[in-house]
Each structure stands twice: as C-alpha cells, then as structure tokens.
Short mmCIF file of C-alpha atoms and ligand atoms in Angstrom, two decimals:
data_model
loop_
_atom_site.label_atom_id
_atom_site.label_comp_id
_atom_site.label_asym_id
_atom_site.label_seq_id
_atom_site.Cartn_x
_atom_site.Cartn_y
_atom_site.Cartn_z
CA MET A 207 0.00 0.00 0.00
CA SER A 208 1.25 3.50 -0.81
CA LYS A 209 1.59 6.34 1.65
CA ILE A 210 -1.43 7.19 3.79
CA ILE A 211 -3.17 10.49 3.04
CA PRO A 212 -4.97 11.69 6.21
CA TYR A 213 -7.88 14.17 6.18
CA GLY A 214 -5.75 16.77 7.92
CA ARG A 215 -2.26 17.15 9.31
CA GLN A 216 0.17 19.71 10.68
CA GLU A 217 3.14 21.19 8.87
CA ILE A 218 6.32 21.83 10.89
CA THR A 219 9.14 23.79 9.25
CA GLN A 220 12.79 24.29 10.20
CA ASP A 221 11.84 27.79 11.43
CA ASP A 222 9.19 26.29 13.74
CA ILE A 223 11.74 23.87 15.19
CA GLN A 224 14.28 26.67 15.66
CA ALA A 225 11.70 28.82 17.49
CA VAL A 226 10.94 25.99 19.93
CA ILE A 227 14.63 25.21 20.52
CA GLU A 228 15.40 28.86 21.27
CA THR A 229 12.60 29.00 23.82
CA LEU A 230 13.70 25.73 25.43
CA GLN A 231 17.14 27.32 25.89
CA SER A 232 15.71 30.55 27.32
CA ASP A 233 14.87 31.38 30.95
CA PHE A 234 11.16 30.62 30.65
CA LEU A 235 9.47 27.38 29.70
CA THR A 236 6.15 28.77 30.93
CA GLN A 237 4.79 32.11 32.22
CA GLY A 238 7.39 33.90 30.11
CA PRO A 239 7.39 36.47 27.30
CA GLN A 240 6.43 34.19 24.37
CA ILE A 241 2.85 33.92 25.62
CA ALA A 242 2.08 37.64 25.51
CA ALA A 243 3.90 37.88 22.17
CA PHE A 244 1.71 35.09 20.75
CA GLU A 245 -1.42 36.79 22.12
CA ILE A 246 -0.53 40.11 20.52
CA ALA A 247 0.33 38.48 17.19
CA PHE A 248 -2.91 36.49 17.19
CA ALA A 249 -5.10 39.46 18.17
CA THR A 250 -3.49 41.41 15.32
CA TYR A 251 -4.14 38.56 12.91
CA VAL A 252 -7.87 38.33 13.65
CA GLY A 253 -8.36 42.02 14.37
CA SER A 254 -9.49 41.80 18.02
CA LYS A 255 -8.37 44.06 20.88
CA TYR A 256 -7.39 41.25 23.24
CA ALA A 257 -6.35 37.60 23.10
CA ILE A 258 -5.78 35.13 25.94
CA ALA A 259 -3.75 32.00 25.17
CA VAL A 260 -4.74 28.82 27.01
CA SER A 261 -3.82 25.15 27.15
CA ASN A 262 -6.32 23.95 24.52
CA GLY A 263 -9.54 24.86 22.73
CA THR A 264 -11.70 22.99 25.24
CA ALA A 265 -10.19 24.99 28.12
CA ALA A 266 -10.87 28.14 26.07
CA LEU A 267 -14.54 27.16 25.75
CA HIS A 268 -14.77 26.28 29.45
CA LEU A 269 -13.34 29.65 30.53
CA ALA A 270 -15.51 31.49 28.00
CA VAL A 271 -18.72 30.09 29.48
CA MET A 272 -17.42 30.67 33.02
CA ALA A 273 -16.60 34.28 32.27
CA LEU A 274 -20.02 34.99 30.75
CA GLY A 275 -21.76 33.05 33.50
CA ILE A 276 -24.47 30.42 33.62
CA GLN A 277 -26.72 29.15 36.41
CA GLU A 278 -28.09 25.66 36.92
CA ASP A 279 -31.52 26.55 35.58
CA GLU A 280 -30.21 28.48 32.56
CA TYR A 281 -29.83 27.34 28.97
CA VAL A 282 -27.45 27.84 26.06
CA ILE A 283 -28.40 27.15 22.43
CA CYS A 284 -25.88 24.96 20.59
CA THR A 285 -25.47 23.33 17.17
CA PRO A 286 -25.24 19.52 16.93
CA ILE A 287 -22.80 19.45 13.98
CA THR A 288 -19.58 20.23 15.82
CA PHE A 289 -17.02 18.66 18.10
CA ALA A 290 -18.56 17.73 21.45
CA ALA A 291 -16.41 20.29 23.30
CA SER A 292 -18.50 23.14 21.80
CA ILE A 293 -21.40 21.91 23.92
CA ASN A 294 -19.71 20.22 26.86
CA CYS A 295 -18.41 23.61 28.03
CA VAL A 296 -21.97 24.53 29.04
CA LYS A 297 -22.25 21.34 31.11
CA TYR A 298 -18.87 21.97 32.79
CA CYS A 299 -20.37 25.16 34.19
CA GLY A 300 -23.56 23.45 35.35
CA GLY A 301 -25.76 24.95 32.63
CA GLN A 302 -28.36 23.30 30.39
CA VAL A 303 -28.23 22.76 26.64
CA LEU A 304 -30.80 23.32 23.90
CA PHE A 305 -29.97 22.34 20.33
CA ALA A 306 -30.94 24.28 17.20
CA ASP A 307 -30.85 22.56 13.82
CA ILE A 308 -28.41 23.34 11.01
CA ASP A 309 -29.04 25.05 7.68
CA PRO A 310 -28.76 22.18 5.17
CA GLU A 311 -27.00 24.47 2.63
CA THR A 312 -24.26 25.87 4.88
CA TYR A 313 -24.19 23.16 7.60
CA LEU A 314 -24.08 26.03 10.13
CA MET A 315 -26.42 26.73 13.03
CA ASP A 316 -29.65 28.03 11.49
CA LEU A 317 -30.75 31.32 13.01
CA GLU A 318 -34.38 30.55 12.10
CA SER A 319 -34.12 27.33 14.09
CA VAL A 320 -32.63 29.29 17.01
CA LYS A 321 -35.66 31.56 16.88
CA SER A 322 -38.08 28.62 17.00
CA VAL A 323 -36.17 27.03 19.89
CA ILE A 324 -36.68 30.25 21.84
CA LYS A 325 -40.32 30.48 20.81
CA ASN A 326 -40.98 26.86 21.77
CA ASN A 327 -39.35 27.23 25.19
CA PRO A 328 -41.01 30.32 26.69
CA ASP A 329 -40.62 28.94 30.23
CA LYS A 330 -36.83 28.48 29.98
CA LYS A 331 -34.24 31.07 30.88
CA ILE A 332 -31.93 31.18 27.86
CA ARG A 333 -28.62 32.99 28.36
CA GLY A 334 -26.48 32.49 25.27
CA ILE A 335 -25.79 31.02 21.84
CA ILE A 336 -22.69 29.13 20.68
CA PRO A 337 -22.53 29.24 16.87
CA VAL A 338 -19.64 27.30 15.32
CA ASP A 339 -17.64 28.35 12.25
CA PHE A 340 -18.06 24.78 11.12
CA ALA A 341 -15.52 23.47 8.56
CA GLY A 342 -14.11 27.02 8.35
CA ARG A 343 -17.25 28.82 7.17
CA VAL A 344 -18.14 31.81 9.31
CA PRO A 345 -21.88 32.32 9.96
CA GLN A 346 -23.61 35.69 9.34
CA LEU A 347 -22.64 36.81 12.80
CA ASP A 348 -24.13 40.27 12.30
CA SER A 349 -27.60 38.70 12.08
CA PHE A 350 -26.85 36.55 15.13
CA ARG A 351 -25.68 39.65 17.04
CA LYS A 352 -28.77 41.65 16.17
CA PHE A 353 -31.02 38.83 17.35
CA ALA A 354 -28.94 38.19 20.48
CA ASP A 355 -29.15 41.87 21.43
CA GLU A 356 -32.94 41.81 21.05
CA GLN A 357 -33.10 38.74 23.28
CA GLN A 358 -30.30 39.82 25.65
CA LEU A 359 -28.18 36.77 24.95
CA TRP A 360 -24.43 36.43 24.85
CA ILE A 361 -22.60 34.83 21.94
CA ILE A 362 -19.54 32.60 22.09
CA GLU A 363 -18.22 32.01 18.57
CA ASP A 364 -16.48 28.63 18.32
CA ALA A 365 -13.92 29.66 15.69
CA CYS A 366 -11.69 26.60 16.09
CA HIS A 367 -12.08 25.84 12.36
CA SER A 368 -11.75 29.33 11.00
CA PRO A 369 -8.65 31.39 11.84
CA GLY A 370 -8.33 33.86 8.96
CA GLY A 371 -11.85 33.11 7.68
CA PHE A 372 -14.42 35.86 7.28
CA PHE A 373 -18.04 36.61 6.40
CA THR A 374 -19.40 39.61 4.51
CA ASP A 375 -21.82 41.61 6.64
CA GLN A 376 -24.97 43.50 5.60
CA ASN A 377 -22.89 46.62 4.91
CA ASN A 378 -20.72 44.61 2.55
CA GLN A 379 -17.77 44.67 4.97
CA GLN A 380 -15.59 41.60 5.39
CA GLN A 381 -15.56 40.57 9.06
CA THR A 382 -12.80 38.25 10.22
CA ALA A 383 -13.62 35.34 12.53
CA GLY A 384 -12.96 36.27 16.14
CA ASN A 385 -12.57 40.01 15.51
CA GLY A 386 -14.52 40.85 18.66
CA LEU A 387 -17.31 42.82 16.94
CA PHE A 388 -20.10 40.22 17.00
CA ALA A 389 -19.38 37.70 19.74
CA GLU A 390 -18.48 38.59 23.31
CA LEU A 391 -15.84 35.87 23.11
CA SER A 392 -14.40 33.78 20.26
CA VAL A 393 -12.50 30.57 20.78
CA PHE A 394 -9.70 28.94 18.77
CA SER A 395 -7.81 25.62 18.98
CA PHE A 396 -4.21 24.83 18.01
CA HIS A 397 -4.58 21.06 17.90
CA PRO A 398 -2.42 19.66 15.05
CA VAL A 399 -5.36 19.08 12.69
CA LYS A 400 -6.34 22.76 12.95
CA HIS A 401 -4.81 25.66 10.97
CA ILE A 402 -2.15 26.58 13.51
CA ALA A 403 -0.50 23.76 15.46
CA THR A 404 1.10 24.05 18.90
CA GLY A 405 0.53 20.41 19.97
CA GLU A 406 -2.18 21.39 22.41
CA GLY A 407 -3.20 25.01 22.62
CA GLY A 408 -6.08 27.44 22.43
CA MET A 409 -6.95 31.14 22.32
CA ILE A 410 -9.86 33.35 23.33
CA THR A 411 -10.30 36.70 21.58
CA THR A 412 -12.46 39.63 22.71
CA ASN A 413 -12.86 43.40 22.54
CA ASP A 414 -14.18 43.58 26.11
CA GLU A 415 -11.55 44.67 28.61
CA ASN A 416 -13.43 43.39 31.68
CA LEU A 417 -13.83 39.93 30.19
CA TYR A 418 -10.17 40.00 29.19
CA GLN A 419 -9.02 40.76 32.75
CA ARG A 420 -11.34 38.13 34.20
CA LEU A 421 -10.09 35.46 31.77
CA LEU A 422 -6.46 36.18 32.66
CA THR A 423 -7.35 35.46 36.27
CA LEU A 424 -9.46 32.36 35.56
CA ARG A 425 -6.63 30.93 33.44
CA THR A 426 -4.38 30.88 36.48
CA HIS A 427 -6.35 29.59 39.50
CA GLY A 428 -8.48 32.73 39.94
CA ILE A 429 -5.41 34.45 41.36
CA THR A 430 -4.83 38.17 40.81
CA ARG A 431 -1.78 40.36 41.46
CA ASN A 432 -3.63 43.57 40.62
CA ALA A 433 -3.42 45.71 43.80
CA ASN A 434 -6.31 47.90 42.63
CA ILE A 435 -8.79 45.09 43.16
CA PHE A 436 -7.42 43.37 46.27
CA GLU A 437 -10.12 42.56 48.80
CA ASN A 438 -7.95 42.04 51.89
CA SER A 439 -6.30 44.97 53.66
CA VAL A 440 -2.71 46.17 53.34
CA GLU A 441 -2.25 45.45 57.07
CA PHE A 442 -3.25 41.86 56.55
CA ALA A 443 -0.98 41.55 53.50
CA ILE A 444 2.06 42.94 55.32
CA GLY A 445 1.39 40.68 58.27
CA ASN A 446 1.64 43.16 61.13
CA SER A 447 -0.35 46.13 62.30
CA VAL A 448 1.40 48.85 60.26
CA SER A 449 -1.53 50.95 59.16
CA THR A 450 -0.15 52.50 55.96
CA GLY A 451 1.97 51.39 53.06
CA GLU A 452 1.83 49.51 49.81
CA PHE A 453 0.92 45.89 49.24
CA PRO A 454 4.16 43.86 49.40
CA LEU A 455 5.48 42.35 46.16
CA TRP A 456 4.76 38.75 47.21
CA TYR A 457 1.12 39.43 47.84
CA MET A 458 -1.60 38.01 45.60
CA GLU A 459 -5.19 36.96 46.09
CA MET A 460 -7.28 34.04 44.95
CA GLN A 461 -10.65 35.72 44.62
CA GLU A 462 -12.58 33.01 42.81
CA LEU A 463 -12.14 29.41 41.73
CA GLY A 464 -9.99 29.22 38.60
CA TYR A 465 -7.85 26.62 36.86
CA ASN A 466 -4.37 26.06 35.54
CA TYR A 467 -5.19 26.44 31.84
CA ARG A 468 -1.90 28.04 30.83
CA ILE A 469 -0.07 27.35 27.57
CA THR A 470 3.73 26.94 27.73
CA ASP A 471 6.24 29.36 26.24
CA PHE A 472 7.64 26.82 23.80
CA GLN A 473 4.12 26.14 22.49
CA ALA A 474 3.53 29.90 22.17
CA ALA A 475 6.84 30.23 20.27
CA LEU A 476 5.67 27.50 17.90
CA GLY A 477 2.35 29.32 17.52
CA ILE A 478 4.08 32.60 16.62
CA SER A 479 6.18 30.82 14.02
CA GLN A 480 3.15 28.98 12.58
CA LEU A 481 1.09 32.17 12.48
CA LYS A 482 3.59 33.72 10.07
CA ARG A 483 2.49 31.18 7.45
CA ALA A 484 -1.23 31.36 8.22
CA GLU A 485 -2.23 33.53 5.24
CA GLN A 486 -0.10 31.52 2.85
CA ASN A 487 -1.56 28.27 4.14
CA LEU A 488 -5.07 29.65 3.88
CA SER A 489 -4.58 30.30 0.18
CA LYS A 490 -3.24 26.77 -0.26
CA ARG A 491 -6.41 25.44 1.37
CA ARG A 492 -8.52 27.62 -0.93
CA SER A 493 -6.67 26.40 -3.98
CA ILE A 494 -7.28 22.77 -2.97
CA ALA A 495 -10.98 23.59 -2.48
CA GLN A 496 -11.03 25.08 -5.98
CA LYS A 497 -9.53 21.91 -7.48
CA TYR A 498 -11.98 19.66 -5.63
CA THR A 499 -14.92 21.83 -6.63
CA ASN A 500 -13.94 22.00 -10.28
CA SER A 501 -13.17 18.31 -10.61
CA LEU A 502 -15.92 16.78 -8.52
CA ASN A 503 -18.78 19.10 -9.41
CA SER A 504 -20.79 16.82 -11.67
CA THR A 505 -19.64 13.47 -10.33
CA PRO A 506 -22.59 11.12 -9.89
CA GLY A 507 -23.02 10.17 -6.24
CA ILE A 508 -22.02 13.60 -4.96
CA ILE A 509 -25.12 15.43 -3.76
CA HIS A 510 -23.54 18.58 -2.31
CA SER A 511 -20.10 19.82 -1.29
CA SER A 512 -18.39 22.59 0.67
CA GLY A 513 -17.91 24.24 -2.72
CA LEU A 514 -16.13 27.53 -3.27
CA ILE A 515 -17.30 30.11 -0.74
CA GLU A 516 -15.71 33.51 -0.20
CA GLY A 517 -14.11 33.78 3.24
CA HIS A 518 -14.29 30.03 3.91
CA ALA A 519 -11.16 28.96 5.81
CA TYR A 520 -11.46 25.31 4.63
CA HIS A 521 -10.48 23.52 7.80
CA LEU A 522 -12.53 20.75 6.17
CA PHE A 523 -13.73 20.00 2.68
CA ILE A 524 -16.99 18.07 2.95
CA LEU A 525 -18.92 16.05 0.43
CA GLU A 526 -22.48 14.83 0.90
CA VAL A 527 -22.65 11.56 -0.99
CA THR A 528 -24.71 8.48 -1.67
CA ASP A 529 -23.26 5.23 -0.24
CA ARG A 530 -20.98 7.09 2.17
CA LYS A 531 -19.82 3.85 3.86
CA GLY A 532 -18.90 2.37 0.48
CA LEU A 533 -16.87 5.44 -0.49
CA TYR A 534 -15.19 5.61 2.94
CA ASP A 535 -14.09 1.95 2.76
CA PHE A 536 -12.98 2.27 -0.87
CA LEU A 537 -10.82 5.33 -0.09
CA ARG A 538 -9.44 3.69 3.03
CA LYS A 539 -8.23 0.70 1.00
CA LYS A 540 -6.35 3.14 -1.19
CA GLY A 541 -4.69 4.76 1.83
CA ILE A 542 -6.95 7.83 1.75
CA TYR A 543 -8.18 8.28 5.31
CA ALA A 544 -11.35 10.35 5.01
CA GLN A 545 -13.20 11.31 8.20
CA ILE A 546 -16.76 12.03 9.28
CA HIS A 547 -17.51 15.46 10.81
CA TYR A 548 -19.56 15.07 12.86
CA ILE A 549 -21.75 12.47 14.48
CA PRO A 550 -24.54 14.78 15.76
CA VAL A 551 -23.70 15.61 19.37
CA HIS A 552 -27.33 15.40 20.55
CA LEU A 553 -27.27 11.67 19.63
CA MET A 554 -24.18 10.90 21.68
CA PRO A 555 -25.28 8.57 24.52
CA TYR A 556 -24.43 11.23 27.13
CA TYR A 557 -26.87 13.71 25.57
CA LYS A 558 -29.44 11.02 24.72
CA LYS A 559 -29.55 10.23 28.43
CA GLN A 560 -30.64 13.84 28.91
CA GLY A 561 -33.62 13.33 26.63
CA TRP A 562 -32.43 14.02 23.08
CA LYS A 563 -33.46 11.48 20.48
CA GLU A 564 -33.34 10.62 16.79
CA GLY A 565 -35.65 12.81 14.76
CA ASP A 566 -35.16 15.88 16.98
CA LEU A 567 -32.91 17.67 14.45
CA PRO A 568 -33.74 16.34 10.99
CA HIS A 569 -31.36 18.51 8.95
CA ALA A 570 -28.38 17.62 11.13
CA GLU A 571 -29.26 13.92 11.12
CA ASN A 572 -29.80 13.85 7.37
CA TYR A 573 -26.49 15.64 6.85
CA TYR A 574 -24.71 13.12 9.10
CA SER A 575 -26.01 10.19 7.04
CA ARG A 576 -24.25 11.52 3.92
CA CYS A 577 -21.20 13.59 4.95
CA ILE A 578 -17.55 12.73 4.45
CA SER A 579 -14.49 14.99 4.86
CA ILE A 580 -11.81 14.41 2.23
CA PRO A 581 -8.11 15.33 2.71
CA MET A 582 -7.58 19.07 3.22
CA PHE A 583 -4.31 20.50 4.54
CA PRO A 584 -1.76 22.96 3.13
CA SER A 585 1.03 20.45 2.50
CA LEU A 586 -1.25 18.15 0.47
CA LYS A 587 0.68 17.53 -2.75
CA GLU A 588 -0.54 17.95 -6.31
CA ASP A 589 -0.36 14.20 -7.04
CA GLU A 590 -2.19 13.44 -3.78
CA ILE A 591 -5.02 15.81 -4.73
CA LYS A 592 -5.23 14.03 -8.10
CA THR A 593 -5.30 10.63 -6.38
CA VAL A 594 -8.14 11.74 -4.10
CA ILE A 595 -10.17 13.08 -7.02
CA SER A 596 -9.60 10.10 -9.31
CA SER A 597 -10.36 7.62 -6.52
CA ILE A 598 -13.71 9.27 -5.76
CA LYS A 599 -14.58 9.32 -9.46
CA GLU A 600 -13.50 5.69 -9.80
CA PHE A 601 -15.80 4.67 -6.98
CA TYR A 602 -18.86 6.36 -8.46
CA THR A 603 -18.32 5.45 -12.10
CA ASN A 604 -17.69 1.71 -11.57
C1 PLP B 915 -10.86 21.10 17.99
C2 PLP B 915 -12.11 21.71 18.38
C3 PLP B 915 -12.40 22.06 19.70
C4 PLP B 915 -11.54 21.66 20.86
O1 PLP B 915 -10.23 22.07 20.75
P1 PLP B 915 -9.08 21.26 21.54
O2 PLP B 915 -7.90 22.18 21.36
O3 PLP B 915 -8.90 19.95 20.86
O4 PLP B 915 -9.49 21.13 22.95
C5 PLP B 915 -13.59 22.71 19.96
N1 PLP B 915 -14.46 23.02 18.99
C6 PLP B 915 -14.23 22.67 17.70
C7 PLP B 915 -15.23 23.04 16.67
C8 PLP B 915 -13.06 21.99 17.37
O5 PLP B 915 -12.85 21.63 16.11
#
C-alpha cells in the first residue's frame, strides 16, 4: 500500500523547530514572554483588541462560558454538527443545553431554528448562543448579534475551524472570525489538525476589557496580582499592624475558583512561528478547495459539497454523498483516510440520556447520514489531490 493520506495534518518547518529550541534554551518554559507575544500576534491577525492564550480549545470554551456566566436553571443554544467540546463547556459550568438545527446548505447553526427554539421554550431562561464556524465557514454573525441583542443573549463564537476566515456583513464589509465585533468571546484551537498547530493550545479573543481581565485570572487559578482590586487589607498583607503602606510584592489573592489552563512558552513560540504562514496556508487550502470543486462538481453520487465560498477557511472540505460507507471503505483501502464530521452531538449517549433522540434535528441527522471529509491540509501535494479526485470518481463510475 502506498503512503497514507490523512484528512488533515500539521506542517512543521525548520523555522518552527528553531523557534521551539530557542525557547527551550531561554529562561522561561512557561509564564514567560512568548505567551504575551503570541497573544498580541494572534489578536493582530484576527483584528481583536485582546487575546488570551490557554492550554487547549476545550479549556478556552470552558473559561468562555465561566466568564459569561451560567446558572443551573439556565440554557445555552448549541449546534449539533460540531465537536462535542463546543457543547460540553456549558455542562462543565452546570448549565443546560438546547440544540438548534443546522441550515442544510451551509451546515451552520440556522438562526431561524434558534428563533423557534426560543419560541418553543417560553418557560426556559436562555442565556447564550454558541454558533460554530463549522468546517471554516463563518456564519452571518451580524444577524446573530442583532437577534442576540434583542433577546439579551451572549454569543460565544467557536472559531476553532476558522482562523483567517471571514463573512461579509450586511454593509458589505468583510468581518474576520474572532474580531470581537459580534461575539463577546471567540474561541480557537491549536490542535495539530487545525490551521495553527502548537501540539495542544487554544486562544480566546475579545474586545471587552473586563472579560479580558477576568479570563487572565481564571486561566491561572483565579489568582490576581492587581493591587487595585485586592479585597484584603494592606495590614493583613504585610502581616503586622502597620496601618499604611503599599501591598508587598509577594502578595496576591485568589478571589474566585480558577484553573491552571496556561499554555507553555515553547508552544507559544511555535504558535508565533506557525502564524507567520497562516495567510499563505489559507490560500493553499482555498486552492485545494477550488480543485476539488472544479473536478468533482458533476460526479454522480455527490449530492452537495463545501464548494467555493468567499471567506471560507477550509479547515474541512466536505462532500455529501450516496453510499458514504462504500466510499469511505474504498478510499481507506487506497490509503486515503477520510473522516466524518460530525456524528450529531445530541445523539451521543451522554446527551441522549438527557432526553435528546433521533428525529429531533432532521437537517443535522440527514447531513450526518451523507457527509464525508476528504483530505484538506496545506502540505497536500498535487499528485495526492489528483489521487483523491480520481479515486472518488473511480468509486462512483464503476
Ligand atoms: C478542535 C475543536 C475544539 C476543541 O479544541 P481542543 O484544542 O482539541 O481542545 C472545539 N471546537 C471545535 C469546533 C473543534 O474543532
């Protein structure tokens, strides 16, 4: 069998390796200067005011929900076609989940479905919405924002698939994923299958200074060193009865329950190095999407595909096909490891035990029965793209 072609994989260059080595030889492996440098570079890239780097995308989601707040009897509206972490974050914080269905054209959370969920649940206290930039396509977040403002809901944008992606708003302006204008908080992941790889890693972006400060604290145990907000007295901090003076340098306060969700400096250094190639890699992804679209357009068996969409970041290229299992097995035998994104989260046994069942979200379930993600990553070679295309055609024409 020839070389395996996965659906996604990282690309590590000599520059990336050098950046990690230099940080390993520096004074700081963690809590050092690379983290703030990565945050500034990332905020600049997406166009947000602030960015907080964390240990992974799931931690980013957890802190995002914590910072915006949820009570036991409160609900958040989620989409079922995503990685489970997009929804689990609500449960981590003790909140309840409602699912909206997807738009069968875009595969994204359908705002109309969100509206009916709210209408059909007048007795429930709904606090927020978590739309996902699924596959790299950014939803019309301006419409989501307008609706959320009317309903007094917060928005967490799960942008794990879409760094560098954008949507065009109603004023014909291009709005980059995570730019802080439409969601209170946006969340990214740097897992190796995503656009920027740091091993494990995540980022939260925002334009809200209060949320930014709170997240910095939550990321590190709920501990603050900001003397302006200390709750205990200077006398207590100094440890004797001197009645005036400054807080001593050692003093810090744990004011609420936080976590250790820090990223390391060598991961941040890798992130900075990877980020330099982000635009270039995005255009490689777009060019692969163009080739797939052009070549597979009228192939029998293919019902719908990700297609060529402006602003799409192409984390995934998805086909909706007939005989998905047959195609999957056929590609697998040829060393092409396609993947399925996603099994609807509301039908995972954990969520089924909470009352969700088959038939609840017909568009999502119908999509799941036909979807397959074919290889999509910047270092995918020309001959590999050709192999993927010809193999799919071979399957459907024989
Ligand atoms: C990868 C991913 C996450 C979780 O990120 P991790 O860094 O793996 O914890 C969350 N949401 C979506 C949509 C993802 O693809």
